[in-house]
JSON list of C-alpha atoms and ligand atoms in Angstrom, two decimals:
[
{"chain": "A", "resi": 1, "resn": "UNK", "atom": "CA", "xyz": [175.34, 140.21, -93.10]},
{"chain": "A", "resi": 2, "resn": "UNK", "atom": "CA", "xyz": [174.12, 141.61, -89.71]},
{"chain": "A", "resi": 3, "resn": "UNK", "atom": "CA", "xyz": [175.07, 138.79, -87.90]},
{"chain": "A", "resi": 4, "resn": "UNK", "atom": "CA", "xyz": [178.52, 138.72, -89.65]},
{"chain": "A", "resi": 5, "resn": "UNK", "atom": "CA", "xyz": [179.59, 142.41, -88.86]},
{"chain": "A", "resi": 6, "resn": "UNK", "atom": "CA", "xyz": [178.94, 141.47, -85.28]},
{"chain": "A", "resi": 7, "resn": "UNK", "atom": "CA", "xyz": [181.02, 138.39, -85.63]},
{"chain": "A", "resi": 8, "resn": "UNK", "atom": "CA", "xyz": [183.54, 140.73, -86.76]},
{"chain": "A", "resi": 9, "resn": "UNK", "atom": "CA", "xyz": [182.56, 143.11, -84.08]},
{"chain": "A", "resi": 10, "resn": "UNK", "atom": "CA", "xyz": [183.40, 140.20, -81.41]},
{"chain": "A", "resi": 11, "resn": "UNK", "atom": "CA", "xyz": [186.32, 139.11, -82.74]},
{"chain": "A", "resi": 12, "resn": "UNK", "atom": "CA", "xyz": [187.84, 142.76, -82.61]},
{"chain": "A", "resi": 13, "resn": "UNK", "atom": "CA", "xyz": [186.73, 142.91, -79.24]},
{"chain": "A", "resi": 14, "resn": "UNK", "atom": "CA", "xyz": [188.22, 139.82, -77.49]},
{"chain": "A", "resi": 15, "resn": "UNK", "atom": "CA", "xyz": [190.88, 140.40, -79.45]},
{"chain": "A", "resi": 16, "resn": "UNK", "atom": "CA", "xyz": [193.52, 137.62, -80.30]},
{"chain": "A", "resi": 17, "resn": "UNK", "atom": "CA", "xyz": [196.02, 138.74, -78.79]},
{"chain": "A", "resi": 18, "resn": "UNK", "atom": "CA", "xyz": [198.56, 139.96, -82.23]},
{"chain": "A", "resi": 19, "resn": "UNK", "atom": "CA", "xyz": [197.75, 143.88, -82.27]},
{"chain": "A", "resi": 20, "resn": "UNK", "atom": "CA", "xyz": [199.95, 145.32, -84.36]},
{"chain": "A", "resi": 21, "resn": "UNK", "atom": "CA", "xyz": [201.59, 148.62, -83.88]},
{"chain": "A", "resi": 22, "resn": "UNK", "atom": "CA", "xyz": [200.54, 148.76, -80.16]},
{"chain": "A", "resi": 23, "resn": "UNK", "atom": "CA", "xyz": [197.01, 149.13, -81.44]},
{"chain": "A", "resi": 24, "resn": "UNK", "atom": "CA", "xyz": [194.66, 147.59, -78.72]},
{"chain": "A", "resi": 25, "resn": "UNK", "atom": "CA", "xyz": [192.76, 144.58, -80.32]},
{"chain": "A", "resi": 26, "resn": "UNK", "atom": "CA", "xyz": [189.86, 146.12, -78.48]},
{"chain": "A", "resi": 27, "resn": "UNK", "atom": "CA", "xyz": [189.81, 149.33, -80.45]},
{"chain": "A", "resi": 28, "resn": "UNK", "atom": "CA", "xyz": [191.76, 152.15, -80.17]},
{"chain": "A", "resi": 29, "resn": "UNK", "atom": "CA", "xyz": [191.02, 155.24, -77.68]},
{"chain": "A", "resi": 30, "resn": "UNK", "atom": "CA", "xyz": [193.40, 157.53, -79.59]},
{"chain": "A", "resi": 31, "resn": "UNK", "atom": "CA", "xyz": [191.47, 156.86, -82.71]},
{"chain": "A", "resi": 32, "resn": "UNK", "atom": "CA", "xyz": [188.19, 156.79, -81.12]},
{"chain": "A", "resi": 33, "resn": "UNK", "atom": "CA", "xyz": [188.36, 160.06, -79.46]},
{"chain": "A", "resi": 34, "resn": "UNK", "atom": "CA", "xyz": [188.72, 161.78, -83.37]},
{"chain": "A", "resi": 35, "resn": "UNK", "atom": "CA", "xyz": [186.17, 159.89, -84.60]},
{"chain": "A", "resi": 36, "resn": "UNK", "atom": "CA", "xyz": [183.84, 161.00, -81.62]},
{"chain": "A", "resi": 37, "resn": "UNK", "atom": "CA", "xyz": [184.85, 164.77, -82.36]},
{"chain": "A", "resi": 38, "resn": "UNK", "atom": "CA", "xyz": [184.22, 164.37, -86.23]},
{"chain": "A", "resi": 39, "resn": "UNK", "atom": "CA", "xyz": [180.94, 162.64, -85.69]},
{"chain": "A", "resi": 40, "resn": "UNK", "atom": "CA", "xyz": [179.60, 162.45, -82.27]},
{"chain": "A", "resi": 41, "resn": "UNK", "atom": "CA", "xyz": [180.21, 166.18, -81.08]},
{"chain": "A", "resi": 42, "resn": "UNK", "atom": "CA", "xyz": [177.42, 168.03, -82.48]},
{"chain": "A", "resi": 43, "resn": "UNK", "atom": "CA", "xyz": [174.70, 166.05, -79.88]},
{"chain": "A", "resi": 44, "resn": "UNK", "atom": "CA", "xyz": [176.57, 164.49, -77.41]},
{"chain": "A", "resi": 45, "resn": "UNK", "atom": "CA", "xyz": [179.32, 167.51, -76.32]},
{"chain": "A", "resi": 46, "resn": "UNK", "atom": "CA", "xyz": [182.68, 167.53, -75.78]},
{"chain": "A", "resi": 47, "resn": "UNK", "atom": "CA", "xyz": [182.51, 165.78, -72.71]},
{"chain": "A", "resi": 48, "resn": "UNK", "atom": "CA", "xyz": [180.32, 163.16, -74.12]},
{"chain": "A", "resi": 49, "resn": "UNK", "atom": "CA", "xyz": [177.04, 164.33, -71.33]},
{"chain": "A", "resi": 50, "resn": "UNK", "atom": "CA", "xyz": [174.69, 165.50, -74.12]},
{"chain": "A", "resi": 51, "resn": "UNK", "atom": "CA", "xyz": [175.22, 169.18, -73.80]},
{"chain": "A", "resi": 52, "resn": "UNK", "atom": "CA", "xyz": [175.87, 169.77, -77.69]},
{"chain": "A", "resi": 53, "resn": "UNK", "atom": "CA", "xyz": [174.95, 172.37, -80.33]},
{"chain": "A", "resi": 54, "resn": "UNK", "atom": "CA", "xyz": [171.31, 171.22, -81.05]},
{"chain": "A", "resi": 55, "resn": "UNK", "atom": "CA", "xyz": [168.14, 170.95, -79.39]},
{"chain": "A", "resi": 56, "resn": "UNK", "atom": "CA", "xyz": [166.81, 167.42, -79.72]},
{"chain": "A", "resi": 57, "resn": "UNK", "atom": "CA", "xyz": [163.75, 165.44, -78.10]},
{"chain": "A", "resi": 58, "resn": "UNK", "atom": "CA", "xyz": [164.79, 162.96, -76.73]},
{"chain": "A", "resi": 59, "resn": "UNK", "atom": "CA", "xyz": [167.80, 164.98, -75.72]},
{"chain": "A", "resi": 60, "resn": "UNK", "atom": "CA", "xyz": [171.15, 163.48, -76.81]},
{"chain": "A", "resi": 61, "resn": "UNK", "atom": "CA", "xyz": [172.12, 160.45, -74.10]},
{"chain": "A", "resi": 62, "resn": "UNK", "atom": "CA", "xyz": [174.87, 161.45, -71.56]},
{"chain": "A", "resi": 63, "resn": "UNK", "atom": "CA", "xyz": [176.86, 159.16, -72.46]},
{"chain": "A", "resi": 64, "resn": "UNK", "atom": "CA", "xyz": [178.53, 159.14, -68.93]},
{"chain": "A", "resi": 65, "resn": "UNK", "atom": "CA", "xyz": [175.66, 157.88, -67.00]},
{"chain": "A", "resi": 66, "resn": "UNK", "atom": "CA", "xyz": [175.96, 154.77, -65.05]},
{"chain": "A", "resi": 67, "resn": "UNK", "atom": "CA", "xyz": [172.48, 153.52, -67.65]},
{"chain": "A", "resi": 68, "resn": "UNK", "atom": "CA", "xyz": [174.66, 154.25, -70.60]},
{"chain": "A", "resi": 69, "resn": "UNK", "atom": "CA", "xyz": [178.09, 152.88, -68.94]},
{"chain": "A", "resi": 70, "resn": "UNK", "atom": "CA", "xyz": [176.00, 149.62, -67.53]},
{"chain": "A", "resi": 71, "resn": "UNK", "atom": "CA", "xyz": [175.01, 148.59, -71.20]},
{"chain": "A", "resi": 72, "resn": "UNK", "atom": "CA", "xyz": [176.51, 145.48, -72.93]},
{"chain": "A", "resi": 73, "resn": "UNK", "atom": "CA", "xyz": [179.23, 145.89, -75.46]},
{"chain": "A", "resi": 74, "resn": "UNK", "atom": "CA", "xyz": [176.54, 144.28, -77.67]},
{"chain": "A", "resi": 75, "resn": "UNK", "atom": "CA", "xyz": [173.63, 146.83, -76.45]},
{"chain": "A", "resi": 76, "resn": "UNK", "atom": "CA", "xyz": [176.19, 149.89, -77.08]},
{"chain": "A", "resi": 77, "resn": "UNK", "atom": "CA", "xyz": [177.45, 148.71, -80.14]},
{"chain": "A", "resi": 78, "resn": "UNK", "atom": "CA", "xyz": [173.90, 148.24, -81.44]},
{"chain": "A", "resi": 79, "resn": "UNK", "atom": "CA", "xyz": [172.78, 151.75, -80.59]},
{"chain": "A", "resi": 80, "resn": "UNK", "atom": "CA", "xyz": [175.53, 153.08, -82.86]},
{"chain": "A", "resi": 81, "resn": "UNK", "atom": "CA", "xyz": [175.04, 150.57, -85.50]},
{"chain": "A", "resi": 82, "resn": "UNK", "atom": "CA", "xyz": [171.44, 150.70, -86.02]},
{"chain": "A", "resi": 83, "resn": "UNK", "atom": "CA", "xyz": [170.60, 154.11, -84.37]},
{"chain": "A", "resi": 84, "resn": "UNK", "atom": "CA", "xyz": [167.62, 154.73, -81.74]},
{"chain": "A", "resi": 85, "resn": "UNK", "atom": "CA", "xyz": [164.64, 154.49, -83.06]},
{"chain": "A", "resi": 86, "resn": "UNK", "atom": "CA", "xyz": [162.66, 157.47, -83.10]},
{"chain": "A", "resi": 87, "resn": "UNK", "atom": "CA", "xyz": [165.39, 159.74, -81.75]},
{"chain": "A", "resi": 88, "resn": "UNK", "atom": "CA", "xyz": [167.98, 162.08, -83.50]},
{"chain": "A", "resi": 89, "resn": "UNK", "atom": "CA", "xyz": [170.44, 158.90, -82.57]},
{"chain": "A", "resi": 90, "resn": "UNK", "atom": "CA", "xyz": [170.89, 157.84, -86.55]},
{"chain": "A", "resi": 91, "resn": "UNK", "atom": "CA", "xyz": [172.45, 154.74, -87.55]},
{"chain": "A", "resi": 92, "resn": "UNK", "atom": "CA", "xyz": [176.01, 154.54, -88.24]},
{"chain": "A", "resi": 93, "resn": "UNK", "atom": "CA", "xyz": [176.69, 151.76, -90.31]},
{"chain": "A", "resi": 94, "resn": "UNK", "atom": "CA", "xyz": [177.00, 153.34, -93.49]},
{"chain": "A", "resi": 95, "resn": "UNK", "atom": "CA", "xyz": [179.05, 155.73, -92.51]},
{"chain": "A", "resi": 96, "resn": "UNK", "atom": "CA", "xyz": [181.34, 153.93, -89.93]},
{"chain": "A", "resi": 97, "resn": "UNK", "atom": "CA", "xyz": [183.25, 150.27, -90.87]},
{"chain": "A", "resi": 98, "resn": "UNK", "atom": "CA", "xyz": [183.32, 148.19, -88.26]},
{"chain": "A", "resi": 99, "resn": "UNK", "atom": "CA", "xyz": [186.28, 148.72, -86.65]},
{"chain": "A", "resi": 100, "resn": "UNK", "atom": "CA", "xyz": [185.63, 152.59, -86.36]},
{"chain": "A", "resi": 101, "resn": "UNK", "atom": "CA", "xyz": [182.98, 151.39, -84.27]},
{"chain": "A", "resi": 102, "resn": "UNK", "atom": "CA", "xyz": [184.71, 149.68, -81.93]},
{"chain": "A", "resi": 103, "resn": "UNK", "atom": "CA", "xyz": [187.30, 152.56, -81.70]},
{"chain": "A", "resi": 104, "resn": "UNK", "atom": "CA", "xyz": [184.34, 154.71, -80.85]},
{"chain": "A", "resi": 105, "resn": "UNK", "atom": "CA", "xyz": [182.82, 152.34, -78.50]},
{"chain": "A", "resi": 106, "resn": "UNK", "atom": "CA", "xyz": [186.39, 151.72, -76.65]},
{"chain": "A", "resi": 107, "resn": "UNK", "atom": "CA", "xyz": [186.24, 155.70, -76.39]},
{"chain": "A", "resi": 108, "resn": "UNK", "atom": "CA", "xyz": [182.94, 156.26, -75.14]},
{"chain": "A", "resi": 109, "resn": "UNK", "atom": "CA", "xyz": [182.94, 153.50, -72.54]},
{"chain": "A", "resi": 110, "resn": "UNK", "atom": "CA", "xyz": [186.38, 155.37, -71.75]},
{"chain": "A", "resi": 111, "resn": "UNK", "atom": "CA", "xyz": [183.85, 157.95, -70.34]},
{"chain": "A", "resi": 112, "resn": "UNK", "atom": "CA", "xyz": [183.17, 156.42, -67.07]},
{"chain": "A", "resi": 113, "resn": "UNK", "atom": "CA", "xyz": [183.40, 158.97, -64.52]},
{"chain": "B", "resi": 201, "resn": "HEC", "atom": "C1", "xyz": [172.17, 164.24, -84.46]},
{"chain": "B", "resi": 201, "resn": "HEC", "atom": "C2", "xyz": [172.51, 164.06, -83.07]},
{"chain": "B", "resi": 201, "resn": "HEC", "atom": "C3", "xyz": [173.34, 162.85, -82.67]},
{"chain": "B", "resi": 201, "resn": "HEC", "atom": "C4", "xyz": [174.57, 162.46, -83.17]},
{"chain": "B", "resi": 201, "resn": "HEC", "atom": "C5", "xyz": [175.38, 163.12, -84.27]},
{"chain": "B", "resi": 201, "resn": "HEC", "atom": "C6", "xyz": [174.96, 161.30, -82.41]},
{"chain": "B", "resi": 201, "resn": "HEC", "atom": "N1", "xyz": [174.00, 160.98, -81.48]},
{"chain": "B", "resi": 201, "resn": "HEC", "atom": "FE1", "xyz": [174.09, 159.45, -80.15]},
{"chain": "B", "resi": 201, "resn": "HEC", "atom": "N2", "xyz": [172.26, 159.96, -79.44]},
{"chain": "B", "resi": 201, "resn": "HEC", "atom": "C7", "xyz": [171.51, 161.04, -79.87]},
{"chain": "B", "resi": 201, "resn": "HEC", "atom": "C8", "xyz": [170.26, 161.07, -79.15]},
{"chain": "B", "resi": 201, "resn": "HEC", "atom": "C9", "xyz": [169.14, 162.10, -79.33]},
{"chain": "B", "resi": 201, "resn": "HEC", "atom": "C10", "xyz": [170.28, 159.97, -78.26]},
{"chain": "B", "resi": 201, "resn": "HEC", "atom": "C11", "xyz": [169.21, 159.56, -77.24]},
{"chain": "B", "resi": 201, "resn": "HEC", "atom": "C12", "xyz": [168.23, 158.60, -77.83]},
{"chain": "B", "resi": 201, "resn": "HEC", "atom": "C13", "xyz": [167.17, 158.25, -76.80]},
{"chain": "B", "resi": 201, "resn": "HEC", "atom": "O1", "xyz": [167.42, 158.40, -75.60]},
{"chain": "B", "resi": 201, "resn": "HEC", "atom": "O2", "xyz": [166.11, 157.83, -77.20]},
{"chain": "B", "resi": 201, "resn": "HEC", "atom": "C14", "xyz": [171.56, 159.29, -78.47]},
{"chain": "B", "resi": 201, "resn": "HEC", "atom": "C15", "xyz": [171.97, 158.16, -77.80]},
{"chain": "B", "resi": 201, "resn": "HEC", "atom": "C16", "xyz": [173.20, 157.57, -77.92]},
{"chain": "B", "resi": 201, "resn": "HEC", "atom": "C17", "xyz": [173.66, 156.42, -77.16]},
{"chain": "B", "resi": 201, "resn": "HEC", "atom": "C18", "xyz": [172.86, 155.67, -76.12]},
{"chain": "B", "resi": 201, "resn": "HEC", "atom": "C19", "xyz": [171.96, 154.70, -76.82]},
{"chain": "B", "resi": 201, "resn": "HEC", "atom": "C20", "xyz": [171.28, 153.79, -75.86]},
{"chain": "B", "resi": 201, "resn": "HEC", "atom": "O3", "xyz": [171.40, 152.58, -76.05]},
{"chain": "B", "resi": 201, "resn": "HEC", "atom": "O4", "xyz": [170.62, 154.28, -74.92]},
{"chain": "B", "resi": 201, "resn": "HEC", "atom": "C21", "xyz": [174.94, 156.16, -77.55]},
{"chain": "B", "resi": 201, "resn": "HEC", "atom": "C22", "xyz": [175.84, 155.05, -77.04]},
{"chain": "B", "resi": 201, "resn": "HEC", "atom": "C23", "xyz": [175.28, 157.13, -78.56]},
{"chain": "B", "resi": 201, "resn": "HEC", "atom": "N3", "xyz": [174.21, 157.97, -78.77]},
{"chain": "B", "resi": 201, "resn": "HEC", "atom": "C24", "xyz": [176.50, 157.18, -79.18]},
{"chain": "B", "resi": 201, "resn": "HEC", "atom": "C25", "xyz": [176.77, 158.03, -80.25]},
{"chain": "B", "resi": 201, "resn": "HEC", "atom": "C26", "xyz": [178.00, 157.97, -81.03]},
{"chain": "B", "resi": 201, "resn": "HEC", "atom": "C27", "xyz": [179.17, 157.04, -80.74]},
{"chain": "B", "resi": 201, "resn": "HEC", "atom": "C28", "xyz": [177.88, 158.92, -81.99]},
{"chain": "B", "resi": 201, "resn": "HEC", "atom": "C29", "xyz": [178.88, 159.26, -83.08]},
{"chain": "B", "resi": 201, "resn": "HEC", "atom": "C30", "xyz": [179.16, 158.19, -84.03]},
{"chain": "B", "resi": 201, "resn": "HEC", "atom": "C31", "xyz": [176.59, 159.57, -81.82]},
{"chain": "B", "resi": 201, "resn": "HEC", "atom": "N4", "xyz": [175.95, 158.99, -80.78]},
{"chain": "B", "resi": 201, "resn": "HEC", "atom": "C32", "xyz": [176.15, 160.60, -82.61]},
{"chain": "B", "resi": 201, "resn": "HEC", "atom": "C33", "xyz": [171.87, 161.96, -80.83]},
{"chain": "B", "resi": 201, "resn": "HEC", "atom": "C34", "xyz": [173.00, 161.92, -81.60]}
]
């Protein structure tokens, strides 16, 4: 099952080309970005560098920093999917299908300085 979501995962990502609607085959930024404020917000601030509402330890990741922005598709995607172990980072997948994830993950690696 794991394996197949990421299949999926992959084949959103390199895309094949027939997007409908203008949608990017990558994920979409548009739809990213509202998923990001309806979920992400609360820990990792507006601007995505971990200056939300709550207090955590570890502190949320700024999500703009080159360590964050250097990770793998696969590495990023996995940190959403299955959460950070021991962190306030919770796992997604029960909450997010797949291809909310890659919106997200199109939006957050959008975040590049
Ligand atoms: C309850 C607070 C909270 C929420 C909500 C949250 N995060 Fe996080 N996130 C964290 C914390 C804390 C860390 C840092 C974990 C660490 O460094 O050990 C983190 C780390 C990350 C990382 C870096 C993981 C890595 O591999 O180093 C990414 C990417 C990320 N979050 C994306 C998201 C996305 C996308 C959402 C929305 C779907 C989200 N987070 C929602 C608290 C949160």
């Amino acid at each position: 099952m794991k394996r197949l979501s990421f299949l999926f995962l992959l084949i959103v990502f390199l895309g094949s080309g027939s997007s409908s609607e203008g949608e990017a085959a990558q994920g979409d930024l548009k739809k990213g970005k509202a998923l990001y404020f309806t979920h992400c917000v609360e820990c990792h601030g507006p601007d995505g560098q971990g200056h939300g509402s709550w207090p955590f330890s570890p502190s949320p990741a700024d999500l703009t920093a080159p360590s964050i922005q250097e990770k793998s598709d696969y590495a990023l995607w996995k940190s959403v999917h299955e959460g950070v172990p021991n962190s306030a980072m919770g796992s997604w997948k029960w909450v997010l299908s797949d291809r909310e994830e890659a919106h997200l993950l199109t939006y957050v690696q959008s975040l590049a300085p």
